[in-house]
PDB file of C-alpha atoms and ligand atoms in Angstrom:
ATOM      1  CA  MET M   1      55.815 141.930 118.167  1.00 94.00           C
ATOM      2  CA  GLY M   2      56.437 141.986 114.411  1.00 95.00           C
ATOM      3  CA  GLY M   3      59.828 140.318 114.706  1.00 95.00           C
ATOM      4  CA  THR M   4      59.796 138.200 111.551  1.00 95.00           C
ATOM      5  CA  SER M   5      60.805 140.968 109.212  1.00 96.00           C
ATOM      6  CA  GLY M   6      62.224 144.453 108.702  1.00 98.00           C
ATOM      7  CA  VAL M   7      62.596 146.707 111.731  1.00 98.00           C
ATOM      8  CA  GLY M   8      61.257 144.143 114.219  1.00 97.00           C
ATOM      9  CA  LEU M   9      63.625 141.409 113.020  1.00 97.00           C
ATOM     10  CA  ALA M  10      66.624 143.755 113.156  1.00 98.00           C
ATOM     11  CA  THR M  11      65.605 144.751 116.698  1.00 97.00           C
ATOM     12  CA  ALA M  12      65.275 141.129 117.820  1.00 96.00           C
ATOM     13  CA  LYS M  13      68.749 140.385 116.417  1.00 96.00           C
ATOM     14  CA  PHE M  14      70.162 143.458 118.174  1.00 95.00           C
ATOM     15  CA  ALA M  15      68.570 142.353 121.448  1.00 94.00           C
ATOM     16  CA  GLU M  16      70.027 138.852 121.051  1.00 92.00           C
ATOM     17  CA  ALA M  17      73.480 140.318 120.342  1.00 92.00           C
ATOM     18  CA  GLU M  18      73.215 142.471 123.480  1.00 88.00           C
ATOM     19  CA  ALA M  19      72.266 139.354 125.487  1.00 84.00           C
ATOM     20  CA  ILE M  20      68.841 140.828 126.240  1.00 87.00           C
ATOM     21  CA  GLY M  21      67.074 138.177 124.198  1.00 85.00           C
ATOM     22  CA  ALA M  22      63.683 138.121 122.532  1.00 87.00           C
ATOM     23  CA  ALA M  23      60.699 135.836 123.052  1.00 85.00           C
ATOM     24  CA  THR M  24      59.637 133.981 119.933  1.00 87.00           C
ATOM     25  CA  ALA M  25      56.190 132.733 119.013  1.00 90.00           C
ATOM     26  CA  GLN M  26      53.844 132.872 116.086  1.00 93.00           C
ATOM     27  CA  LEU M  27      50.564 134.679 116.737  1.00 93.00           C
ATOM     28  CA  ASP M  28      48.186 137.201 115.289  1.00 94.00           C
ATOM     29  CA  ALA M  29      48.782 140.463 117.138  1.00 94.00           C
ATOM     30  CA  GLY M  30      45.340 141.567 115.997  1.00 90.00           C
ATOM     31  CA  ASP M  31      43.715 138.777 118.025  1.00 91.00           C
ATOM     32  CA  PRO M  32      43.484 140.044 121.628  1.00 88.00           C
ATOM     33  CA  ALA M  33      42.836 136.567 123.097  1.00 92.00           C
ATOM     34  CA  ALA M  34      45.916 135.117 121.343  1.00 93.00           C
ATOM     35  CA  VAL M  35      48.003 138.048 122.575  1.00 92.00           C
ATOM     36  CA  ARG M  36      46.799 137.650 126.161  1.00 90.00           C
ATOM     37  CA  ASN M  37      47.584 133.897 126.084  1.00 92.00           C
ATOM     38  CA  PHE M  38      51.048 134.472 124.670  1.00 91.00           C
ATOM     39  CA  ILE M  39      51.842 137.079 127.288  1.00 89.00           C
ATOM     40  CA  LYS M  40      50.486 134.924 130.101  1.00 87.00           C
ATOM     41  CA  GLU M  41      52.613 131.982 128.950  1.00 88.00           C
ATOM     42  CA  HIS M  42      55.740 134.103 128.990  1.00 82.00           C
ATOM     43  CA  ARG M  43      55.088 135.392 132.495  1.00 80.00           C
ATOM     44  CA  GLU M  44      57.233 138.365 133.459  1.00 89.00           C
ATOM     45  CA  PHE M  45      59.289 140.240 130.897  1.00 90.00           C
ATOM     46  CA  ASP M  46      61.153 143.535 130.743  1.00 94.00           C
ATOM     47  CA  HIS M  47      60.418 145.220 127.444  1.00 96.00           C
ATOM     48  CA  LEU M  48      57.769 145.201 124.766  1.00 96.00           C
ATOM     49  CA  VAL M  49      58.595 146.460 121.267  1.00 97.00           C
ATOM     50  CA  LEU M  50      55.660 146.892 118.906  1.00 97.00           C
ATOM     51  CA  SER M  51      56.784 146.838 115.290  1.00 97.00           C
ATOM     52  CA  VAL M  52      53.592 145.307 113.910  1.00 96.00           C
ATOM     53  CA  SER M  53      52.018 146.863 110.872  1.00 92.00           C
ATOM     54  CA  GLY M  54      49.891 146.086 107.867  1.00 89.00           C
ATOM     55  CA  SER M  55      50.289 148.241 104.793  1.00 88.00           C
ATOM     56  CA  SER M  56      46.834 149.643 104.105  1.00 95.00           C
ATOM     57  CA  GLY M  57      45.695 153.249 104.334  1.00 95.00           C
ATOM     58  CA  ALA M  58      47.899 155.089 101.834  1.00 95.00           C
ATOM     59  CA  GLY M  59      46.566 157.048  98.868  1.00 95.00           C
ATOM     60  CA  HIS M  60      45.048 160.347  97.895  1.00 97.00           C
ATOM     61  CA  PHE M  61      41.990 161.141  99.948  1.00 97.00           C
ATOM     62  CA  ARG M  62      39.689 161.611  96.954  1.00 97.00           C
ATOM     63  CA  ASP M  63      40.264 157.982  95.934  1.00 96.00           C
ATOM     64  CA  LEU M  64      40.944 156.448  99.338  1.00 96.00           C
ATOM     65  CA  GLU M  65      38.674 153.471  99.997  1.00 96.00           C
ATOM     66  CA  LEU M  66      37.471 153.935 103.566  1.00 97.00           C
ATOM     67  CA  ASP M  67      37.628 150.184 104.083  1.00 97.00           C
ATOM     68  CA  GLU M  68      41.329 150.342 103.225  1.00 97.00           C
ATOM     69  CA  LEU M  69      41.816 153.011 105.877  1.00 98.00           C
ATOM     70  CA  ARG M  70      39.894 150.873 108.353  1.00 98.00           C
ATOM     71  CA  LYS M  71      42.193 147.980 107.420  1.00 97.00           C
ATOM     72  CA  GLY M  72      45.147 150.268 108.058  1.00 97.00           C
ATOM     73  CA  PHE M  73      43.940 150.938 111.607  1.00 98.00           C
ATOM     74  CA  GLU M  74      43.218 147.216 112.078  1.00 97.00           C
ATOM     75  CA  GLY M  75      46.709 146.325 110.866  1.00 97.00           C
ATOM     76  CA  LYS M  76      48.665 148.783 113.007  1.00 97.00           C
ATOM     77  CA  PHE M  77      46.828 150.937 115.539  1.00 98.00           C
ATOM     78  CA  TRP M  78      44.662 148.258 117.123  1.00 96.00           C
ATOM     79  CA  PRO M  79      47.254 145.439 117.344  1.00 96.00           C
ATOM     80  CA  GLN M  80      49.845 147.772 118.886  1.00 97.00           C
ATOM     81  CA  ILE M  81      47.357 149.091 121.444  1.00 96.00           C
ATOM     82  CA  ALA M  82      45.940 145.641 122.204  1.00 94.00           C
ATOM     83  CA  CYS M  83      49.430 144.181 122.766  1.00 95.00           C
ATOM     84  CA  ALA M  84      50.452 147.083 124.989  1.00 96.00           C
ATOM     85  CA  GLN M  85      47.379 146.705 127.166  1.00 95.00           C
ATOM     86  CA  ALA M  86      47.653 142.915 127.365  1.00 94.00           C
ATOM     87  CA  ALA M  87      51.300 143.184 128.421  1.00 94.00           C
ATOM     88  CA  LEU M  88      50.705 145.392 131.448  1.00 94.00           C
ATOM     89  CA  PRO M  89      49.995 142.712 134.068  1.00 93.00           C
ATOM     90  CA  THR M  90      53.289 140.890 133.420  1.00 92.00           C
ATOM     91  CA  LEU M  91      55.575 143.705 132.365  1.00 94.00           C
ATOM     92  CA  LYS M  92      58.185 144.094 135.105  1.00 93.00           C
ATOM     93  CA  SER M  93      58.157 147.280 137.145  1.00 88.00           C
ATOM     94  CA  GLY M  94      60.588 149.683 135.509  1.00 87.00           C
ATOM     95  CA  GLY M  95      60.218 147.946 132.136  1.00 95.00           C
ATOM     96  CA  SER M  96      59.285 149.642 128.879  1.00 98.00           C
ATOM     97  CA  ILE M  97      56.922 149.688 125.947  1.00 98.00           C
ATOM     98  CA  THR M  98      58.179 151.005 122.612  1.00 98.00           C
ATOM     99  CA  PHE M  99      55.735 151.714 119.815  1.00 98.00           C
ATOM    100  CA  VAL M 100      56.962 152.028 116.237  1.00 98.00           C
ATOM    101  CA  GLY M 101      55.166 154.881 114.506  1.00 98.00           C
ATOM    102  CA  ALA M 102      55.781 156.523 111.124  1.00 98.00           C
ATOM    103  CA  ILE M 103      56.894 160.002 110.120  1.00 96.00           C
ATOM    104  CA  SER M 104      53.816 160.189 107.890  1.00 95.00           C
ATOM    105  CA  ALA M 105      52.109 161.336 111.107  1.00 97.00           C
ATOM    106  CA  ARG M 106      53.798 164.730 110.698  1.00 95.00           C
ATOM    107  CA  ALA M 107      55.462 164.756 107.263  1.00 92.00           C
ATOM    108  CA  LEU M 108      52.567 166.575 105.555  1.00 92.00           C
ATOM    109  CA  LYS M 109      52.958 164.576 102.330  1.00 92.00           C
ATOM    110  CA  PRO M 110      49.990 164.487  99.937  1.00 95.00           C
ATOM    111  CA  GLY M 111      48.718 160.930  99.616  1.00 96.00           C
ATOM    112  CA  THR M 112      49.482 160.045 103.233  1.00 96.00           C
ATOM    113  CA  ALA M 113      46.494 161.491 105.123  1.00 97.00           C
ATOM    114  CA  GLY M 114      45.306 158.003 106.093  1.00 98.00           C
ATOM    115  CA  LEU M 115      48.748 156.867 107.268  1.00 97.00           C
ATOM    116  CA  ALA M 116      49.082 160.175 109.129  1.00 98.00           C
ATOM    117  CA  ALA M 117      45.821 159.487 110.959  1.00 98.00           C
ATOM    118  CA  ILE M 118      46.851 155.963 112.031  1.00 98.00           C
ATOM    119  CA  ASN M 119      50.296 156.989 113.235  1.00 98.00           C
ATOM    120  CA  ALA M 120      49.269 160.313 114.769  1.00 98.00           C
ATOM    121  CA  ALA M 121      46.673 158.434 116.811  1.00 98.00           C
ATOM    122  CA  LEU M 122      49.445 156.258 118.245  1.00 98.00           C
ATOM    123  CA  GLU M 123      51.743 159.217 118.840  1.00 98.00           C
ATOM    124  CA  ALA M 124      49.034 161.152 120.684  1.00 98.00           C
ATOM    125  CA  MET M 125      48.844 158.391 123.264  1.00 98.00           C
ATOM    126  CA  ILE M 126      52.575 158.163 124.073  1.00 98.00           C
ATOM    127  CA  PRO M 127      53.038 160.993 126.601  1.00 98.00           C
ATOM    128  CA  ILE M 128      49.750 160.192 128.306  1.00 98.00           C
ATOM    129  CA  LEU M 129      50.605 156.501 128.618  1.00 98.00           C
ATOM    130  CA  ALA M 130      54.067 157.403 129.894  1.00 98.00           C
ATOM    131  CA  SER M 131      52.454 159.481 132.597  1.00 98.00           C
ATOM    132  CA  GLU M 132      49.651 157.041 133.422  1.00 97.00           C
ATOM    133  CA  LEU M 133      51.681 153.820 133.431  1.00 97.00           C
ATOM    134  CA  ARG M 134      54.714 155.037 135.370  1.00 96.00           C
ATOM    135  CA  PRO M 135      57.140 153.610 136.368  1.00 96.00           C
ATOM    136  CA  THR M 136      56.802 151.662 133.089  1.00 97.00           C
ATOM    137  CA  ARG M 137      58.501 153.760 130.427  1.00 98.00           C
ATOM    138  CA  VAL M 138      56.562 154.357 127.217  1.00 98.00           C
ATOM    139  CA  ASN M 139      58.208 155.720 124.064  1.00 98.00           C
ATOM    140  CA  ALA M 140      57.810 155.715 120.293  1.00 98.00           C
ATOM    141  CA  VAL M 141      60.429 155.441 117.599  1.00 98.00           C
ATOM    142  CA  VAL M 142      59.326 156.994 114.334  1.00 98.00           C
ATOM    143  CA  PRO M 143      60.817 155.780 111.047  1.00 98.00           C
ATOM    144  CA  GLY M 144      61.013 157.627 107.765  1.00 97.00           C
ATOM    145  CA  VAL M 145      61.410 155.486 104.655  1.00 96.00           C
ATOM    146  CA  VAL M 146      63.229 152.251 105.494  1.00 98.00           C
ATOM    147  CA  ASP M 147      64.213 149.492 103.082  1.00 98.00           C
ATOM    148  CA  THR M 148      62.196 146.569 104.453  1.00 97.00           C
ATOM    149  CA  PRO M 149      59.765 143.990 103.066  1.00 96.00           C
ATOM    150  CA  TRP M 150      57.010 146.541 103.830  1.00 95.00           C
ATOM    151  CA  TRP M 151      57.833 147.894 100.357  1.00 95.00           C
ATOM    152  CA  SER M 152      57.756 144.511  98.610  1.00 93.00           C
ATOM    153  CA  ARG M 153      54.461 145.303  96.892  1.00 90.00           C
ATOM    154  CA  VAL M 154      56.327 147.869  94.781  1.00 93.00           C
ATOM    155  CA  PRO M 155      58.075 146.040  91.887  1.00 95.00           C
ATOM    156  CA  ASP M 156      61.895 145.944  92.161  1.00 95.00           C
ATOM    157  CA  ALA M 157      62.750 148.439  89.404  1.00 96.00           C
ATOM    158  CA  ALA M 158      60.087 150.949  90.468  1.00 96.00           C
ATOM    159  CA  ARG M 159      61.161 150.566  94.097  1.00 97.00           C
ATOM    160  CA  ALA M 160      64.818 151.256  93.282  1.00 97.00           C
ATOM    161  CA  GLU M 161      63.779 154.398  91.387  1.00 97.00           C
ATOM    162  CA  LEU M 162      61.454 155.524  94.179  1.00 96.00           C
ATOM    163  CA  PHE M 163      64.107 154.965  96.874  1.00 97.00           C
ATOM    164  CA  GLU M 164      66.612 156.963  94.862  1.00 97.00           C
ATOM    165  CA  LYS M 165      64.169 159.870  94.565  1.00 96.00           C
ATOM    166  CA  LEU M 166      63.192 159.718  98.248  1.00 94.00           C
ATOM    167  CA  ALA M 167      66.849 159.472  99.334  1.00 96.00           C
ATOM    168  CA  SER M 168      67.573 162.707  97.477  1.00 94.00           C
ATOM    169  CA  GLU M 169      64.788 164.450  99.437  1.00 91.00           C
ATOM    170  CA  VAL M 170      66.052 163.692 102.939  1.00 93.00           C
ATOM    171  CA  ALA M 171      68.834 165.475 104.774  1.00 95.00           C
ATOM    172  CA  VAL M 172      71.057 162.416 105.166  1.00 97.00           C
ATOM    173  CA  GLY M 173      70.732 161.553 101.471  1.00 96.00           C
ATOM    174  CA  ARG M 174      69.799 157.920 101.927  1.00 97.00           C
ATOM    175  CA  ILE M 175      66.956 155.589 102.763  1.00 97.00           C
ATOM    176  CA  GLY M 176      66.981 153.978 106.192  1.00 98.00           C
ATOM    177  CA  LYS M 177      68.167 150.471 107.005  1.00 98.00           C
ATOM    178  CA  PRO M 178      66.301 148.287 109.520  1.00 98.00           C
ATOM    179  CA  GLU M 179      69.430 148.441 111.724  1.00 98.00           C
ATOM    180  CA  ASP M 180      69.125 152.257 111.966  1.00 98.00           C
ATOM    181  CA  LEU M 181      65.744 151.790 113.555  1.00 98.00           C
ATOM    182  CA  ALA M 182      66.817 148.833 115.681  1.00 98.00           C
ATOM    183  CA  SER M 183      69.523 150.957 117.248  1.00 98.00           C
ATOM    184  CA  ALA M 184      67.036 153.764 118.040  1.00 98.00           C
ATOM    185  CA  ILE M 185      64.604 151.240 119.525  1.00 98.00           C
ATOM    186  CA  MET M 186      67.341 149.710 121.665  1.00 97.00           C
ATOM    187  CA  PHE M 187      68.270 153.193 122.877  1.00 97.00           C
ATOM    188  CA  VAL M 188      64.799 154.094 124.169  1.00 98.00           C
ATOM    189  CA  THR M 189      64.295 150.571 125.472  1.00 96.00           C
ATOM    190  CA  THR M 190      67.450 150.355 127.528  1.00 95.00           C
ATOM    191  CA  ASN M 191      68.021 153.959 128.609  1.00 96.00           C
ATOM    192  CA  THR M 192      66.155 154.063 131.900  1.00 96.00           C
ATOM    193  CA  PHE M 193      65.959 157.882 131.888  1.00 97.00           C
ATOM    194  CA  VAL M 194      63.907 158.106 128.666  1.00 98.00           C
ATOM    195  CA  THR M 195      60.128 158.052 128.800  1.00 98.00           C
ATOM    196  CA  GLY M 196      57.331 159.839 126.958  1.00 98.00           C
ATOM    197  CA  ALA M 197      59.741 160.360 124.051  1.00 98.00           C
ATOM    198  CA  ILE M 198      58.808 160.341 120.382  1.00 98.00           C
ATOM    199  CA  LEU M 199      62.141 159.762 118.684  1.00 98.00           C
ATOM    200  CA  ASP M 200      62.202 160.519 114.961  1.00 98.00           C
ATOM    201  CA  CYS M 201      64.656 158.227 113.180  1.00 98.00           C
ATOM    202  CA  ASP M 202      63.856 159.424 109.695  1.00 97.00           C
ATOM    203  CA  GLY M 203      67.009 160.808 108.089  1.00 97.00           C
ATOM    204  CA  GLY M 204      65.581 164.327 108.387  1.00 95.00           C
ATOM    205  CA  TRP M 205      62.288 164.060 106.493  1.00 88.00           C
ATOM    206  CA  LYS M 206      60.760 167.204 107.903  1.00 82.00           C
ATOM    207  CA  LEU M 207      63.819 169.421 107.448  1.00 86.00           C
ATOM    208  CA  LYS M 208      63.525 172.031 104.754  1.00 70.00           C
ATOM    209  CA  ASN M 209      65.872 171.817 101.784  1.00 69.00           C
ATOM    210  CA  ALA M 210      68.882 174.116 102.172  1.00 63.00           C
TER     211      ALA M 210
HETATM  212  N1  NAP K 301      59.483 150.474 106.083  1.00 63.49           N
HETATM  213  C1  NAP K 301      59.172 151.758 106.109  1.00 63.49           C
HETATM  214  O1  NAP K 301      59.512 152.542 105.198  1.00 63.49           O
HETATM  215  C2  NAP K 301      58.405 152.316 107.275  1.00 63.49           C
HETATM  216  C3  NAP K 301      58.159 153.688 107.294  1.00 63.49           C
HETATM  217  C4  NAP K 301      57.470 154.242 108.355  1.00 63.49           C
HETATM  218  C5  NAP K 301      57.030 153.425 109.381  1.00 63.49           C
HETATM  219  N2  NAP K 301      57.268 152.085 109.336  1.00 63.49           N
HETATM  220  C6  NAP K 301      56.770 151.285 110.437  1.00 63.49           C
HETATM  221  O2  NAP K 301      57.781 150.454 110.939  1.00 63.49           O
HETATM  222  C7  NAP K 301      57.183 149.292 111.537  1.00 63.49           C
HETATM  223  C8  NAP K 301      57.877 148.060 111.008  1.00 63.49           C
HETATM  224  O3  NAP K 301      57.647 147.987 109.624  1.00 63.49           O
HETATM  225  P1  NAP K 301      58.625 147.230 108.638  1.00 63.49           P
HETATM  226  O4  NAP K 301      59.019 148.211 107.599  1.00 63.49           O
HETATM  227  O5  NAP K 301      59.659 146.514 109.412  1.00 63.49           O
HETATM  228  O6  NAP K 301      57.557 146.258 107.968  1.00 63.49           O
HETATM  229  P2  NAP K 301      57.615 144.701 107.652  1.00 63.49           P
HETATM  230  O7  NAP K 301      58.985 144.320 107.195  1.00 63.49           O
HETATM  231  O8  NAP K 301      56.466 144.490 106.739  1.00 63.49           O
HETATM  232  O9  NAP K 301      57.357 144.016 109.065  1.00 63.49           O
HETATM  233  C9  NAP K 301      56.091 144.033 109.654  1.00 63.49           C
HETATM  234  C10 NAP K 301      56.088 142.977 110.733  1.00 63.49           C
HETATM  235  O10 NAP K 301      54.789 142.989 111.355  1.00 63.49           O
HETATM  236  C11 NAP K 301      54.336 141.647 111.429  1.00 63.49           C
HETATM  237  N3  NAP K 301      52.885 141.632 111.484  1.00 63.49           N
HETATM  238  C12 NAP K 301      52.017 142.306 110.695  1.00 63.49           C
HETATM  239  N4  NAP K 301      50.752 142.061 111.076  1.00 63.49           N
HETATM  240  C13 NAP K 301      50.845 141.201 112.126  1.00 63.49           C
HETATM  241  C14 NAP K 301      49.880 140.568 112.960  1.00 63.49           C
HETATM  242  N5  NAP K 301      48.574 140.788 112.817  1.00 63.49           N
HETATM  243  N6  NAP K 301      50.328 139.754 113.946  1.00 63.49           N
HETATM  244  C15 NAP K 301      51.641 139.527 114.127  1.00 63.49           C
HETATM  245  N7  NAP K 301      52.594 140.105 113.373  1.00 63.49           N
HETATM  246  C16 NAP K 301      52.196 140.921 112.386  1.00 63.49           C
HETATM  247  C17 NAP K 301      54.903 140.977 110.201  1.00 63.49           C
HETATM  248  O11 NAP K 301      54.905 139.595 110.354  1.00 63.49           O
HETATM  249  P3  NAP K 301      54.460 138.618 109.164  1.00 63.49           P
HETATM  250  O12 NAP K 301      55.168 139.119 107.922  1.00 63.49           O
HETATM  251  O13 NAP K 301      54.913 137.304 109.647  1.00 63.49           O
HETATM  252  O14 NAP K 301      52.989 138.795 109.072  1.00 63.49           O
HETATM  253  C18 NAP K 301      56.309 141.558 110.211  1.00 63.49           C
HETATM  254  O15 NAP K 301      57.124 140.860 111.135  1.00 63.49           O
HETATM  255  C19 NAP K 301      55.698 149.352 111.178  1.00 63.49           C
HETATM  256  O16 NAP K 301      54.991 149.864 112.271  1.00 63.49           O
HETATM  257  C20 NAP K 301      55.652 150.325 110.013  1.00 63.49           C
HETATM  258  O17 NAP K 301      54.421 150.999 109.923  1.00 63.49           O
HETATM  259  C21 NAP K 301      57.949 151.503 108.314  1.00 63.49           C
END
């Protein structure tokens, strides 16, 4: 879910290249009835990857419009949870669900309290779902800053400057590519010994400067 762009698109391409394949359809992941219909139509499947996200919820708390934060939950938390629940009846035994979180959940950056709340809420559920839904494996892959259309609202020149600054703050010295995340998602999806994992794929956001 969320395969038209960025991380989700790179993951779908990776899955195609690995001959796993990806189901394609156009639907609103925030509409539970549409999600249930889509899943019913596709009958059994092996893996669900949830890369859906809106872009609301960022900003300093003093100025944060609470409706924007609500929109942030509506755009990411609720669609991911609704899709995961709707998928359960037709997900094959031994299959997997992979949520895509965000390092804002734990990066402690001013201006990201709302994003932290949305993504920490998802993260909190992972180990419990992995335990409850066994043998279905449940994991999360957690991006840092990745160059995807998610950032398209920032004008080109400002975005280039911002990426350069952010790249200098992470251990690997660069911004992520969608393929970095796709490879991490494929790892937790296909490795049948990984469940309950929250895999940071963030270039080292939380590491202290040397
Ligand atoms: N990029 C980053 O720096 C970054 C950092 C941390 C975490 N993340 C997380 O990584 C994940 C992927 O983000 P991205 O950077 O790849 O963003 P993106 O390029 O904006 O892709 C988001 C995808 O979600 C889809 N989508 C959004 N709302 C939907 C809905 N209601 N129903 C169906 N599809 C919907 C979009 O489809 P349409 O465009 O067709 O609506 C698009 O395919 C998200 O969970 C995001 O929070 C990204």
